[in-house]
Amino acid sequence: LAVEAAGDVEVEIAVAHLESPARAATLAEKLALRLEDGLAGREVAVGEIGAVLGAHVGPGMVAVCVARRGPHSPPDEA
């Protein structure tokens, strides 16, 4: 679904997890390979979610956020 959502434009990708850093890292690596052109040199961000969301989803959760870059996207930080 993340690859489909990215389409053929530049994107930024983030993988969020709860107590699943290895699963999140593996998913981030796979997405980086599949979406290499769309990432245009940017890394896939990986981070752990906080307690508020964690209370609703529980440990083991992994999620992906796809942000398509366009004319109104913020500039890359140096």
PDB file of C-alpha atoms in Angstrom:
ATOM      1  CA  LEU A   1       0.000   0.000   0.000  1.00  0.00           C
ATOM      2  CA  ALA A   2       2.834   2.412   0.781  1.00  0.00           C
ATOM      3  CA  VAL A   3       4.432   1.857  -2.628  1.00  0.00           C
ATOM      4  CA  GLU A   4       1.061   2.402  -4.304  1.00  0.00           C
ATOM      5  CA  ALA A   5       0.453   5.583  -2.289  1.00  0.00           C
ATOM      6  CA  ALA A   6       3.879   6.923  -3.260  1.00  0.00           C
ATOM      7  CA  GLY A   7       3.175   6.585  -6.961  1.00  0.00           C
ATOM      8  CA  ASP A   8       5.884   7.988  -9.201  1.00  0.00           C
ATOM      9  CA  VAL A   9       6.517  11.291  -7.398  1.00  0.00           C
ATOM     10  CA  GLU A  10       9.075  12.303  -4.772  1.00  0.00           C
ATOM     11  CA  VAL A  11       8.063  11.256  -1.279  1.00  0.00           C
ATOM     12  CA  GLU A  12       9.115  11.270   2.328  1.00  0.00           C
ATOM     13  CA  ILE A  13       8.504   8.051   4.260  1.00  0.00           C
ATOM     14  CA  ALA A  14       8.313   7.399   7.993  1.00  0.00           C
ATOM     15  CA  VAL A  15       7.915   4.074   9.778  1.00  0.00           C
ATOM     16  CA  ALA A  16       6.473   4.193  13.299  1.00  0.00           C
ATOM     17  CA  HIS A  17       6.463   1.297  15.734  1.00  0.00           C
ATOM     18  CA  LEU A  18       5.706   0.315  19.309  1.00  0.00           C
ATOM     19  CA  GLU A  19       8.287  -1.991  20.877  1.00  0.00           C
ATOM     20  CA  SER A  20       9.189  -3.390  17.432  1.00  0.00           C
ATOM     21  CA  PRO A  21      12.422  -1.690  16.347  1.00  0.00           C
ATOM     22  CA  ALA A  22      13.694  -4.672  14.339  1.00  0.00           C
ATOM     23  CA  ARG A  23      10.441  -5.034  12.371  1.00  0.00           C
ATOM     24  CA  ALA A  24      10.359  -1.281  11.744  1.00  0.00           C
ATOM     25  CA  ALA A  25      13.979  -1.231  10.553  1.00  0.00           C
ATOM     26  CA  THR A  26      13.379  -4.158   8.204  1.00  0.00           C
ATOM     27  CA  LEU A  27      10.300  -2.483   6.739  1.00  0.00           C
ATOM     28  CA  ALA A  28      12.181   0.818   6.354  1.00  0.00           C
ATOM     29  CA  GLU A  29      14.989  -0.944   4.464  1.00  0.00           C
ATOM     30  CA  LYS A  30      12.527  -2.651   2.117  1.00  0.00           C
ATOM     31  CA  LEU A  31      10.679   0.610   1.456  1.00  0.00           C
ATOM     32  CA  ALA A  32      13.961   2.439   0.814  1.00  0.00           C
ATOM     33  CA  LEU A  33      14.839  -0.121  -1.856  1.00  0.00           C
ATOM     34  CA  ARG A  34      11.399  -0.113  -3.496  1.00  0.00           C
ATOM     35  CA  LEU A  35      11.061   3.680  -3.432  1.00  0.00           C
ATOM     36  CA  GLU A  36      14.685   4.653  -4.050  1.00  0.00           C
ATOM     37  CA  ASP A  37      13.861   7.010  -6.942  1.00  0.00           C
ATOM     38  CA  GLY A  38      10.997   8.686  -5.092  1.00  0.00           C
ATOM     39  CA  LEU A  39      13.094   9.238  -1.976  1.00  0.00           C
ATOM     40  CA  ALA A  40      15.694  11.126  -4.025  1.00  0.00           C
ATOM     41  CA  GLY A  41      18.470  10.481  -1.509  1.00  0.00           C
ATOM     42  CA  ARG A  42      16.390  11.024   1.633  1.00  0.00           C
ATOM     43  CA  GLU A  43      16.342   8.334   4.324  1.00  0.00           C
ATOM     44  CA  VAL A  44      13.246   6.590   5.626  1.00  0.00           C
ATOM     45  CA  ALA A  45      12.593   7.944   9.124  1.00  0.00           C
ATOM     46  CA  VAL A  46      12.008   5.363  11.863  1.00  0.00           C
ATOM     47  CA  GLY A  47      10.664   6.146  15.318  1.00  0.00           C
ATOM     48  CA  GLU A  48       8.673   4.803  18.222  1.00  0.00           C
ATOM     49  CA  ILE A  49       5.182   6.129  18.917  1.00  0.00           C
ATOM     50  CA  GLY A  50       4.184   7.561  22.262  1.00  0.00           C
ATOM     51  CA  ALA A  51       2.006   6.274  25.067  1.00  0.00           C
ATOM     52  CA  VAL A  52      -1.241   7.889  23.875  1.00  0.00           C
ATOM     53  CA  LEU A  53      -1.323   5.944  20.603  1.00  0.00           C
ATOM     54  CA  GLY A  54       0.366   2.966  22.221  1.00  0.00           C
ATOM     55  CA  ALA A  55      -2.532   2.554  24.637  1.00  0.00           C
ATOM     56  CA  HIS A  56      -4.855   2.009  21.677  1.00  0.00           C
ATOM     57  CA  VAL A  57      -2.729  -0.179  19.405  1.00  0.00           C
ATOM     58  CA  GLY A  58      -0.492  -2.173  21.739  1.00  0.00           C
ATOM     59  CA  PRO A  59       3.031  -3.538  21.369  1.00  0.00           C
ATOM     60  CA  GLY A  60       4.105  -4.876  17.997  1.00  0.00           C
ATOM     61  CA  MET A  61       2.401  -2.151  15.980  1.00  0.00           C
ATOM     62  CA  VAL A  62       4.175  -0.968  12.829  1.00  0.00           C
ATOM     63  CA  ALA A  63       2.798   1.815  10.615  1.00  0.00           C
ATOM     64  CA  VAL A  64       3.953   3.680   7.507  1.00  0.00           C
ATOM     65  CA  CYS A  65       3.375   7.321   6.634  1.00  0.00           C
ATOM     66  CA  VAL A  66       3.824   8.455   3.022  1.00  0.00           C
ATOM     67  CA  ALA A  67       4.069  12.189   2.347  1.00  0.00           C
ATOM     68  CA  ARG A  68       4.103  13.109  -1.331  1.00  0.00           C
ATOM     69  CA  ARG A  69       6.381  16.069  -2.027  1.00  0.00           C
ATOM     70  CA  GLY A  70       4.939  18.839  -4.131  1.00  0.00           C
ATOM     71  CA  PRO A  71       5.173  22.554  -4.766  1.00  0.00           C
ATOM     72  CA  HIS A  72       3.978  23.345  -1.234  1.00  0.00           C
ATOM     73  CA  SER A  73       6.354  20.960   0.550  1.00  0.00           C
ATOM     74  CA  PRO A  74       8.913  22.392   2.972  1.00  0.00           C
ATOM     75  CA  PRO A  75      12.474  22.594   1.627  1.00  0.00           C
ATOM     76  CA  ASP A  76      15.017  19.950   2.582  1.00  0.00           C
ATOM     77  CA  GLU A  77      17.074  20.825   5.641  1.00  0.00           C
ATOM     78  CA  ALA A  78      20.824  20.896   5.111  1.00  0.00           C
TER      79      ALA A  78
END
